[in-house]
Amino acid sequence: MENALRACCKGIKIGKILIHREGDNGQQLISEKLPNDISDRHVLLLDPILGTGNSAVQAISLLIKKGVPESNIIFLNLISAPQGIHVVCKRFPRVKIVTSEIEIGLNEDYRVIPGMGEFGDRGTDQERKVHSHPGKGILAADESTGTIGKRLASINVENIESNRQALRELLFTSPSSLSYLSGVILFEETLYQKTSDGKPFVEVLQENNVIPGIKVDKGTVEIAGTNGETTTQGFDSLGARCQQYYKAGARFAKWRAVLKIGPTEPSELSIQQNAQGLARYAIICQENGLVPIVEPEILTDGSHDIKKCAAFTETVLAAVYKALNDHHVLLEGTLLKPNMVTPGSDSPKVAPEVIAEYTVTALRRTVPPAVPGIVFLSGGQSEEEATVNLNAMNKLDVLKPWTLSFSFGRVLQQSTLKTWAGKKENVEKAQAAFLARCKGNSEATLGKYTGGVVVCVRAYLDNDKNVFFEADSDSFVTKRMAALLVQGLSGQPLEQIINAGVENPNVAMNGDSGNGKLNSGETASDLKKDWGNGSVLGSRGMRIKETG
């Protein structure tokens, strides 16, 4: 470009600006050799490609600092990505951009042109890769050391690095499970961990066409003067950390903002602080080559009804997208991770179809169609509830301009964790449980989930013919399956009981999630005959034990 410019404009003064990330320290190395009178001149800024716009912003900022008027700068390049043009125009509206081609599709290495090297800006085609494959979602494996410690404690496993690594390896090497995932959100520790064979987890994921992501926030702190409302921290050196995470293999990031519903909450202060924080995080990520997942979570704690949750969800999302626009965030290069619209945890439950209608309506009123994908958090729901509700949303017959998928953590891992129990001999069974959850949620993203009876139920019969149950959860689906088993012990075909819709009110429920399915036409006698008293019922995950 320099030689061509000299041939066209003889006698022109040419200066040089070098912008490069120096090593692993995340700092920008900017070297410049410019004419002393540059502030009095018009400047043609030459760069072969305009990708994310990060280098362009740095160079233009340097010229303005040297006294060059913004209107005197013309940016010339051979090829541009839409994001780069958007970023430069929003930041410097009076700078003129001249390009020979705008390239929408970036290559598999996230660069506009293969082989441009370290100086080439990186684009953000990752968001398409993360969400664009039908039937795929995101595994949230970004629990902090404290959070994962609580989960390990629930299975009496010590919270040490080797046990955390073993759990991650179990998940990331689960046969076939990764085929249902497009991305995995990692904690910083996990980003640099390896398998027991010495292969980095990042490479394991990449080899299975799963994009590594990274949690970049540092948790929440209380907003002074509020009733326990919080804002998210983690902006210190965020840009430098994003650069380091990119070099380590991460291609997207997540930042969680937390709001609550109460008598006077969420306050306007809480809404605005969290919206502005999400927007600031998002633009920093985009400037450093990471796709930001924007996560404004409204907690389910409370006795509010679904209408109140819907109203505040709309208010919060509207504020978030206003802030994203104000910060010049490219919406096409983002994903949204919201809560589903549900009643409070202390309120009566509603049908999945009701949750689907309220949730999709709230999204249609607030989320621009430029956003390519929405990946839901589970928000305290049981494994079955979260999956059934996601399925209902995808079955809803209304226009939905975005992909509706999942970004679940506990919902995908809970059964796996309990099956594993920290024992090597249980790894294969635990991976089978993980596969079942991934497959079920994959089906839900397509509106094809038929696992309404997928539960794990254990039945006990005493000498007085009283039947007691331990089951996966207290969800309606699980209770109904337990009731069917109660009737099934009487010898009636389960198909007849299902058709009759019979329920037993005297069912005692206890426990956590699992997987399994009963076949129509089977009786309890058939089950005991096939698998025996007290035995594990094969891959169905059910057990019947007769104690009397």
Short mmCIF file of C-alpha atoms in Angstrom, two decimals, residues 30-486:
data_model
loop_
_atom_site.label_atom_id
_atom_site.label_comp_id
_atom_site.label_asym_id
_atom_site.label_seq_id
_atom_site.Cartn_x
_atom_site.Cartn_y
_atom_site.Cartn_z
CA ILE A 30 2.61 1.48 20.32
CA SER A 31 5.59 2.80 18.36
CA GLU A 32 5.24 5.83 16.13
CA LYS A 33 7.42 7.88 13.83
CA LEU A 34 5.40 10.79 12.51
CA PRO A 35 6.22 14.14 10.84
CA ASN A 36 6.54 17.01 13.28
CA ASP A 37 3.91 19.06 11.45
CA ILE A 38 1.34 16.25 11.28
CA SER A 39 -1.25 18.28 13.21
CA ASP A 40 -1.39 20.75 10.30
CA ARG A 41 -2.01 18.09 7.66
CA HIS A 42 -4.67 15.77 6.33
CA VAL A 43 -3.76 12.19 7.22
CA LEU A 44 -4.37 9.05 5.17
CA LEU A 45 -4.24 6.16 7.65
CA LEU A 46 -3.38 2.93 5.80
CA ASP A 47 -4.12 -0.57 7.12
CA PRO A 48 -4.65 -3.69 4.96
CA ILE A 49 -7.60 -4.94 7.00
CA LEU A 50 -10.16 -3.55 9.42
CA GLY A 51 -11.37 -6.43 11.61
CA THR A 52 -12.57 -5.73 15.14
CA GLY A 53 -11.49 -2.09 14.90
CA ASN A 54 -9.26 -2.32 17.96
CA SER A 55 -6.02 -1.37 16.19
CA ALA A 56 -7.79 1.31 14.17
CA VAL A 57 -9.15 2.93 17.33
CA GLN A 58 -5.67 2.90 18.87
CA ALA A 59 -4.09 4.50 15.79
CA ILE A 60 -6.78 7.18 15.38
CA SER A 61 -6.60 8.00 19.09
CA LEU A 62 -2.84 8.49 18.73
CA LEU A 63 -3.29 10.86 15.77
CA ILE A 64 -5.88 12.91 17.65
CA LYS A 65 -3.54 13.05 20.64
CA LYS A 66 -0.89 14.46 18.27
CA GLY A 67 -3.30 17.25 17.36
CA VAL A 68 -4.75 15.96 14.09
CA PRO A 69 -8.41 17.02 13.76
CA GLU A 70 -10.75 14.04 13.50
CA SER A 71 -12.21 15.41 10.27
CA ASN A 72 -8.72 15.45 8.71
CA ILE A 73 -8.27 11.68 9.04
CA ILE A 74 -9.13 9.29 6.18
CA PHE A 75 -8.85 5.58 6.96
CA LEU A 76 -7.89 3.47 3.91
CA ASN A 77 -7.96 -0.33 3.85
CA LEU A 78 -8.35 -3.21 1.43
CA ILE A 79 -11.00 -5.20 3.27
CA SER A 80 -13.26 -4.49 6.24
CA ALA A 81 -15.47 -6.46 8.60
CA PRO A 82 -18.84 -4.87 9.53
CA GLN A 83 -17.89 -4.82 13.20
CA GLY A 84 -14.73 -2.80 12.55
CA ILE A 85 -16.59 -0.20 10.52
CA HIS A 86 -19.26 0.00 13.20
CA VAL A 87 -16.73 0.48 16.00
CA VAL A 88 -14.69 3.15 14.19
CA CYS A 89 -17.72 5.11 12.97
CA LYS A 90 -19.35 5.12 16.39
CA ARG A 91 -16.15 6.17 18.15
CA PHE A 92 -14.99 8.68 15.53
CA PRO A 93 -18.00 9.76 13.44
CA ARG A 94 -16.02 12.40 11.51
CA VAL A 95 -13.31 10.01 10.33
CA LYS A 96 -13.80 8.96 6.70
CA ILE A 97 -13.40 5.25 5.86
CA VAL A 98 -12.49 4.10 2.34
CA THR A 99 -12.46 0.35 1.69
CA SER A 100 -12.48 -1.87 -1.37
CA GLU A 101 -14.63 -4.61 0.15
CA ILE A 102 -16.77 -5.35 3.19
CA GLU A 103 -16.48 -9.03 4.14
CA ILE A 104 -19.35 -10.37 6.24
CA GLY A 105 -18.08 -13.93 6.65
CA LEU A 106 -14.82 -14.27 8.56
CA ASN A 107 -12.67 -17.36 8.26
CA GLU A 108 -12.30 -20.23 10.68
CA ASP A 109 -9.30 -18.57 12.35
CA TYR A 110 -11.36 -15.46 13.14
CA ARG A 111 -9.33 -13.31 10.74
CA VAL A 112 -10.59 -11.55 7.65
CA ILE A 113 -7.82 -12.91 5.40
CA PRO A 114 -5.86 -16.10 6.17
CA GLY A 115 -2.17 -15.58 6.82
CA MET A 116 -2.24 -11.91 7.78
CA GLY A 117 -0.33 -12.77 10.97
CA GLU A 118 -0.33 -11.27 14.44
CA PHE A 119 -0.92 -7.74 13.19
CA GLY A 120 -4.28 -8.68 11.63
CA ASP A 121 -7.34 -7.67 13.61
CA ARG A 122 -9.48 -10.54 14.81
CA GLY A 123 -13.13 -10.64 13.91
CA THR A 124 -16.06 -11.99 15.87
CA ASP A 125 -17.55 -14.77 13.81
CA GLN A 126 -17.42 -16.79 17.02
CA GLU A 127 -20.94 -15.85 18.04
CA ARG A 128 -22.22 -17.60 14.94
CA LYS A 129 -20.13 -20.64 15.74
CA VAL A 130 -21.32 -20.67 19.36
CA HIS A 131 -25.04 -20.67 18.60
CA SER A 132 -25.67 -21.30 14.93
CA HIS A 133 -25.74 -25.10 14.90
CA PRO A 134 -29.30 -26.35 15.50
CA GLY A 135 -29.65 -28.49 18.58
CA LYS A 136 -26.55 -27.20 20.35
CA GLY A 137 -26.10 -25.17 23.51
CA ILE A 138 -23.49 -24.05 26.02
CA LEU A 139 -22.22 -25.84 29.12
CA ALA A 140 -21.59 -23.40 31.97
CA ALA A 141 -18.62 -24.97 33.74
CA ASP A 142 -17.39 -21.68 35.17
CA GLU A 143 -18.19 -22.22 38.84
CA SER A 144 -15.82 -20.38 41.14
CA THR A 145 -13.67 -22.35 43.55
CA GLY A 146 -16.13 -21.63 46.34
CA THR A 147 -19.22 -22.61 44.35
CA ILE A 148 -17.79 -25.86 43.05
CA GLY A 149 -16.63 -26.57 46.58
CA LYS A 150 -20.24 -26.60 47.77
CA ARG A 151 -21.19 -29.03 45.01
CA LEU A 152 -18.29 -31.31 45.80
CA ALA A 153 -19.22 -31.18 49.48
CA SER A 154 -22.70 -32.46 48.59
CA ILE A 155 -21.07 -35.74 47.49
CA ASN A 156 -18.49 -35.73 50.31
CA VAL A 157 -15.57 -34.90 48.01
CA GLU A 158 -12.81 -32.54 49.15
CA ASN A 159 -12.53 -29.22 47.33
CA ILE A 160 -8.96 -29.51 46.08
CA GLU A 161 -7.50 -28.76 42.64
CA SER A 162 -7.10 -32.42 41.66
CA ASN A 163 -10.76 -33.19 42.37
CA ARG A 164 -11.92 -30.11 40.47
CA GLN A 165 -9.73 -31.18 37.55
CA ALA A 166 -11.13 -34.72 37.66
CA LEU A 167 -14.71 -33.44 37.45
CA ARG A 168 -13.88 -31.17 34.52
CA GLU A 169 -12.09 -33.99 32.72
CA LEU A 170 -15.11 -36.24 33.23
CA LEU A 171 -17.32 -33.64 31.53
CA PHE A 172 -14.98 -32.62 28.72
CA THR A 173 -14.09 -36.18 27.71
CA SER A 174 -17.61 -37.59 27.92
CA PRO A 175 -18.18 -39.63 24.73
CA SER A 176 -20.70 -38.04 22.34
CA SER A 177 -21.80 -35.39 24.87
CA LEU A 178 -19.78 -32.61 23.24
CA SER A 179 -21.64 -33.17 19.97
CA TYR A 180 -24.61 -31.45 21.64
CA LEU A 181 -22.54 -28.44 22.74
CA SER A 182 -21.18 -25.51 20.76
CA GLY A 183 -19.37 -23.84 23.65
CA VAL A 184 -18.18 -24.31 27.23
CA ILE A 185 -17.73 -21.46 29.70
CA LEU A 186 -14.62 -22.03 31.81
CA PHE A 187 -13.35 -20.64 35.09
CA GLU A 188 -9.85 -19.14 34.90
CA GLU A 189 -8.33 -22.15 36.67
CA THR A 190 -9.95 -24.53 34.19
CA LEU A 191 -8.77 -22.57 31.15
CA TYR A 192 -5.20 -23.60 31.94
CA GLN A 193 -5.86 -27.13 33.24
CA LYS A 194 -5.03 -30.36 31.41
CA THR A 195 -6.34 -33.90 31.23
CA SER A 196 -4.62 -36.68 33.15
CA ASP A 197 -2.80 -37.44 29.87
CA GLY A 198 -1.39 -33.92 29.70
CA LYS A 199 -3.61 -32.46 26.97
CA PRO A 200 -4.95 -28.95 27.69
CA PHE A 201 -8.71 -28.85 28.17
CA VAL A 202 -8.87 -26.08 25.57
CA GLU A 203 -7.41 -28.42 22.95
CA VAL A 204 -9.82 -31.21 23.93
CA LEU A 205 -12.76 -28.87 23.37
CA GLN A 206 -11.41 -27.44 20.12
CA GLU A 207 -10.79 -30.91 18.69
CA ASN A 208 -14.48 -31.64 19.29
CA ASN A 209 -15.60 -28.40 17.59
CA VAL A 210 -16.54 -26.84 20.92
CA ILE A 211 -15.51 -23.21 21.48
CA PRO A 212 -13.88 -22.40 24.85
CA GLY A 213 -15.22 -19.38 26.71
CA ILE A 214 -14.22 -17.69 29.95
CA LYS A 215 -15.94 -16.10 32.93
CA VAL A 216 -14.38 -12.66 33.36
CA ASP A 217 -16.36 -11.05 36.19
CA LYS A 218 -15.14 -11.16 39.79
CA GLY A 219 -18.47 -11.62 41.55
CA THR A 220 -20.89 -9.13 43.06
CA VAL A 221 -20.67 -6.46 45.74
CA GLU A 222 -23.51 -4.67 47.50
CA ILE A 223 -24.55 -1.25 46.23
CA ALA A 224 -24.32 1.17 49.13
CA GLY A 225 -27.65 2.57 50.26
CA THR A 226 -29.76 -0.26 48.83
CA ASN A 227 -31.59 -3.17 50.40
CA GLY A 228 -28.99 -5.79 49.54
CA GLU A 229 -28.89 -5.06 45.81
CA THR A 230 -25.62 -5.75 44.03
CA THR A 231 -23.41 -4.73 41.16
CA THR A 232 -20.70 -6.80 39.49
CA GLN A 233 -16.98 -6.16 39.88
CA GLY A 234 -14.05 -7.13 37.69
CA PHE A 235 -13.17 -4.14 35.51
CA ASP A 236 -9.62 -3.87 36.85
CA SER A 237 -7.32 -4.88 33.97
CA LEU A 238 -10.28 -6.44 32.13
CA GLY A 239 -8.87 -5.53 28.72
CA ALA A 240 -5.50 -7.05 29.53
CA ARG A 241 -7.13 -10.20 30.92
CA CYS A 242 -9.24 -10.56 27.77
CA GLN A 243 -6.08 -10.46 25.68
CA GLN A 244 -4.48 -13.14 27.84
CA TYR A 245 -7.60 -15.32 27.70
CA TYR A 246 -7.72 -14.99 23.92
CA LYS A 247 -4.12 -16.13 23.66
CA ALA A 248 -4.97 -19.11 25.90
CA GLY A 249 -7.73 -20.16 23.49
CA ALA A 250 -10.90 -18.48 24.74
CA ARG A 251 -13.12 -16.97 22.07
CA PHE A 252 -16.07 -15.69 24.09
CA ALA A 253 -16.67 -14.38 27.60
CA LYS A 254 -19.40 -14.18 30.23
CA TRP A 255 -20.26 -11.49 32.78
CA ARG A 256 -23.14 -11.99 35.24
CA ALA A 257 -25.20 -9.18 36.69
CA VAL A 258 -27.65 -10.09 39.48
CA LEU A 259 -30.93 -8.34 40.30
CA LYS A 260 -33.71 -9.27 42.69
CA ILE A 261 -37.45 -8.67 42.96
CA GLY A 262 -38.74 -7.33 46.26
CA PRO A 263 -41.15 -4.75 47.67
CA THR A 264 -39.09 -1.90 46.19
CA GLU A 265 -36.61 -3.88 44.09
CA PRO A 266 -35.06 -3.80 41.63
CA SER A 267 -34.37 -0.11 42.15
CA GLU A 268 -33.60 2.21 39.26
CA LEU A 269 -30.07 2.58 40.65
CA SER A 270 -29.52 -1.18 40.55
CA ILE A 271 -30.96 -1.52 37.06
CA GLN A 272 -28.82 1.28 35.64
CA GLN A 273 -25.58 0.27 37.36
CA ASN A 274 -25.89 -3.32 36.18
CA ALA A 275 -26.93 -2.33 32.65
CA GLN A 276 -24.01 0.07 32.32
CA GLY A 277 -21.63 -2.54 33.71
CA LEU A 278 -22.77 -5.16 31.20
CA ALA A 279 -22.35 -2.70 28.33
CA ARG A 280 -18.90 -1.60 29.44
CA TYR A 281 -17.81 -5.23 29.74
CA ALA A 282 -19.24 -6.06 26.31
CA ILE A 283 -17.39 -3.35 24.42
CA ILE A 284 -14.10 -4.20 26.17
CA CYS A 285 -14.54 -7.83 25.10
CA GLN A 286 -15.27 -6.89 21.50
CA GLU A 287 -12.26 -4.59 21.36
CA ASN A 288 -10.13 -7.57 22.39
CA GLY A 289 -11.56 -10.23 20.10
CA LEU A 290 -13.96 -11.99 22.50
CA VAL A 291 -17.70 -12.41 21.95
CA PRO A 292 -19.49 -11.15 25.08
CA ILE A 293 -22.34 -13.15 26.59
CA VAL A 294 -24.51 -10.58 28.36
CA GLU A 295 -26.14 -12.10 31.47
CA PRO A 296 -28.65 -10.00 33.42
CA GLU A 297 -30.14 -12.50 35.89
CA ILE A 298 -33.26 -11.70 37.88
CA LEU A 299 -33.32 -14.08 40.84
CA THR A 300 -36.37 -16.28 41.47
CA ASP A 301 -36.31 -15.67 45.23
CA GLY A 302 -39.61 -14.30 46.51
CA SER A 303 -43.36 -14.72 46.37
CA HIS A 304 -44.01 -12.57 43.29
CA ASP A 305 -46.22 -13.87 40.49
CA ILE A 306 -45.17 -14.45 36.89
CA LYS A 307 -46.63 -11.12 35.73
CA LYS A 308 -44.35 -9.17 38.05
CA CYS A 309 -41.33 -11.15 36.88
CA ALA A 310 -42.29 -10.46 33.26
CA ALA A 311 -42.63 -6.73 33.89
CA PHE A 312 -39.23 -6.41 35.56
CA THR A 313 -37.57 -8.66 32.99
CA GLU A 314 -38.76 -6.29 30.26
CA THR A 315 -37.60 -3.24 32.23
CA VAL A 316 -34.14 -4.69 32.84
CA LEU A 317 -33.63 -5.92 29.28
CA ALA A 318 -34.72 -2.57 27.86
CA ALA A 319 -32.15 -0.81 30.05
CA VAL A 320 -29.45 -3.29 29.07
CA TYR A 321 -29.96 -2.81 25.33
CA LYS A 322 -30.11 0.96 25.73
CA ALA A 323 -26.73 0.80 27.49
CA LEU A 324 -25.27 -1.56 24.88
CA ASN A 325 -26.26 0.88 22.15
CA ASP A 326 -24.84 3.84 24.08
CA HIS A 327 -21.51 2.02 24.38
CA HIS A 328 -21.48 1.24 20.63
CA VAL A 329 -21.57 -2.52 21.17
CA LEU A 330 -22.11 -4.49 17.97
CA LEU A 331 -25.23 -6.53 18.78
CA GLU A 332 -24.52 -9.03 16.02
CA GLY A 333 -21.37 -9.92 17.95
CA THR A 334 -23.12 -10.70 21.25
CA LEU A 335 -25.27 -13.36 22.89
CA LEU A 336 -27.88 -12.83 25.62
CA LYS A 337 -28.13 -15.10 28.67
CA PRO A 338 -31.34 -14.13 30.49
CA ASN A 339 -33.54 -15.73 33.12
CA MET A 340 -36.74 -17.43 32.07
CA VAL A 341 -39.87 -15.59 33.19
CA THR A 342 -41.25 -17.65 36.08
CA PRO A 343 -43.16 -17.07 39.31
CA GLY A 344 -41.11 -16.54 42.46
CA SER A 345 -39.80 -19.61 44.22
CA ASP A 346 -42.40 -19.18 46.99
CA SER A 347 -45.32 -18.88 44.56
CA PRO A 348 -47.41 -21.64 42.98
CA LYS A 349 -45.87 -23.12 39.85
CA VAL A 350 -47.39 -22.60 36.41
CA ALA A 351 -47.41 -24.76 33.30
CA PRO A 352 -44.42 -24.73 30.91
CA GLU A 353 -46.63 -23.26 28.18
CA VAL A 354 -47.37 -20.25 30.40
CA ILE A 355 -43.69 -19.71 31.15
CA ALA A 356 -42.91 -19.99 27.45
CA GLU A 357 -45.52 -17.40 26.49
CA TYR A 358 -44.45 -14.84 29.11
CA THR A 359 -40.74 -15.34 28.40
CA VAL A 360 -40.94 -15.09 24.63
CA THR A 361 -43.26 -12.08 24.87
CA ALA A 362 -40.78 -10.26 27.13
CA LEU A 363 -37.95 -11.02 24.71
CA ARG A 364 -39.93 -9.94 21.65
CA ARG A 365 -40.63 -6.59 23.32
CA THR A 366 -37.03 -5.82 24.26
CA VAL A 367 -34.35 -7.84 22.43
CA PRO A 368 -33.44 -6.53 18.95
CA PRO A 369 -33.49 -9.06 16.10
CA ALA A 370 -29.84 -8.19 15.44
CA VAL A 371 -28.96 -10.35 18.45
CA PRO A 372 -28.19 -13.76 16.92
CA GLY A 373 -28.89 -16.00 19.89
CA ILE A 374 -30.39 -16.26 23.36
CA VAL A 375 -29.03 -18.90 25.74
CA PHE A 376 -31.06 -19.28 28.92
CA LEU A 377 -29.81 -19.78 32.45
CA SER A 378 -31.73 -22.25 34.60
CA GLY A 379 -32.26 -19.98 37.59
CA GLY A 380 -32.85 -22.55 40.30
CA GLN A 381 -35.16 -24.77 38.28
CA SER A 382 -34.87 -28.54 38.46
CA GLU A 383 -33.25 -30.41 35.60
CA GLU A 384 -36.58 -31.45 34.19
CA GLU A 385 -38.30 -28.08 34.62
CA ALA A 386 -35.58 -26.12 32.81
CA THR A 387 -35.59 -28.54 29.88
CA VAL A 388 -39.37 -28.73 29.58
CA ASN A 389 -39.68 -24.94 29.71
CA LEU A 390 -37.03 -24.48 27.01
CA ASN A 391 -38.82 -27.04 24.88
CA ALA A 392 -42.12 -25.19 25.31
CA MET A 393 -40.52 -21.93 24.15
CA ASN A 394 -39.20 -23.52 20.98
CA LYS A 395 -42.59 -25.10 20.29
CA LEU A 396 -44.37 -21.75 20.67
CA ASP A 397 -45.81 -20.78 17.31
CA VAL A 398 -44.78 -17.12 17.13
CA LEU A 399 -42.01 -15.29 15.32
CA LYS A 400 -38.72 -15.64 17.21
CA PRO A 401 -35.91 -13.86 15.32
CA TRP A 402 -33.16 -15.34 17.50
CA THR A 403 -32.01 -18.87 18.31
CA LEU A 404 -33.36 -20.01 21.69
CA SER A 405 -30.92 -22.38 23.37
CA PHE A 406 -29.38 -23.11 26.77
CA SER A 407 -26.36 -22.17 28.84
CA PHE A 408 -26.89 -24.50 31.78
CA GLY A 409 -24.51 -25.48 34.54
CA ARG A 410 -26.19 -27.30 37.41
CA VAL A 411 -29.00 -28.58 35.17
CA LEU A 412 -26.47 -30.44 33.03
CA GLN A 413 -24.16 -31.51 35.86
CA GLN A 414 -26.25 -32.41 38.91
CA SER A 415 -27.09 -35.99 37.98
CA THR A 416 -23.55 -36.46 36.71
CA LEU A 417 -22.06 -35.22 39.97
CA LYS A 418 -24.14 -37.52 42.16
CA THR A 419 -23.51 -40.53 39.94
CA TRP A 420 -19.77 -39.87 39.96
CA ALA A 421 -19.46 -39.30 43.73
CA GLY A 422 -15.73 -38.69 43.27
CA LYS A 423 -14.99 -42.33 42.40
CA LYS A 424 -13.04 -43.42 39.31
CA GLU A 425 -15.15 -46.55 38.93
CA ASN A 426 -18.25 -44.36 38.46
CA VAL A 427 -16.86 -42.19 35.65
CA GLU A 428 -18.49 -44.16 32.83
CA LYS A 429 -21.92 -44.10 34.49
CA ALA A 430 -21.54 -40.40 35.28
CA GLN A 431 -20.67 -39.64 31.66
CA ALA A 432 -23.78 -41.54 30.56
CA ALA A 433 -25.86 -39.32 32.85
CA PHE A 434 -24.18 -36.22 31.39
CA LEU A 435 -24.87 -37.43 27.86
CA ALA A 436 -28.55 -37.93 28.70
CA ARG A 437 -28.89 -34.36 29.99
CA CYS A 438 -27.04 -32.87 26.99
CA LYS A 439 -29.15 -34.86 24.55
CA GLY A 440 -32.40 -33.91 26.28
CA ASN A 441 -31.61 -30.20 26.21
CA SER A 442 -30.46 -30.48 22.60
CA GLU A 443 -33.89 -31.85 21.76
CA ALA A 444 -35.49 -28.99 23.70
CA THR A 445 -33.72 -26.40 21.52
CA LEU A 446 -35.54 -27.98 18.57
CA GLY A 447 -38.88 -28.25 20.36
CA LYS A 448 -38.63 -32.05 20.17
CA TYR A 449 -38.07 -33.00 23.79
CA THR A 450 -40.36 -35.89 24.75
CA GLY A 451 -38.76 -36.72 28.07
CA GLY A 452 -41.62 -35.60 30.27
CA VAL A 453 -41.33 -38.92 32.09
CA VAL A 454 -37.55 -38.99 32.30
CA VAL A 455 -36.98 -39.31 36.06
CA CYS A 456 -35.26 -41.52 38.57
CA VAL A 457 -37.65 -43.11 41.06
CA ARG A 458 -37.04 -45.67 43.80
CA ALA A 459 -40.08 -47.45 45.24
CA TYR A 460 -40.37 -49.27 48.58
CA LEU A 461 -43.21 -51.60 49.64
CA ASP A 462 -43.66 -52.40 53.35
CA ASN A 463 -45.47 -55.30 55.05
CA ASP A 464 -48.73 -53.33 55.14
CA LYS A 465 -48.53 -52.77 51.39
CA ASN A 466 -47.76 -49.08 51.88
CA VAL A 467 -45.61 -47.72 49.08
CA PHE A 468 -42.88 -45.13 49.72
CA PHE A 469 -40.78 -43.33 47.13
CA GLU A 470 -37.53 -41.49 46.76
CA ALA A 471 -37.48 -39.56 43.50
CA ASP A 472 -35.41 -37.06 41.60
CA SER A 473 -37.25 -33.85 42.32
CA ASP A 474 -40.52 -32.44 43.53
CA SER A 475 -41.58 -31.39 40.05
CA PHE A 476 -45.04 -32.21 38.77
CA VAL A 477 -43.59 -34.61 36.20
CA THR A 478 -41.67 -36.57 38.82
CA LYS A 479 -44.64 -36.77 41.18
CA ARG A 480 -46.82 -38.02 38.37
CA MET A 481 -44.32 -40.73 37.48
CA ALA A 482 -44.14 -41.79 41.12
CA ALA A 483 -47.94 -41.96 41.18
CA LEU A 484 -47.89 -44.15 38.10
CA LEU A 485 -45.48 -46.49 39.81
CA VAL A 486 -47.76 -46.63 42.84
#
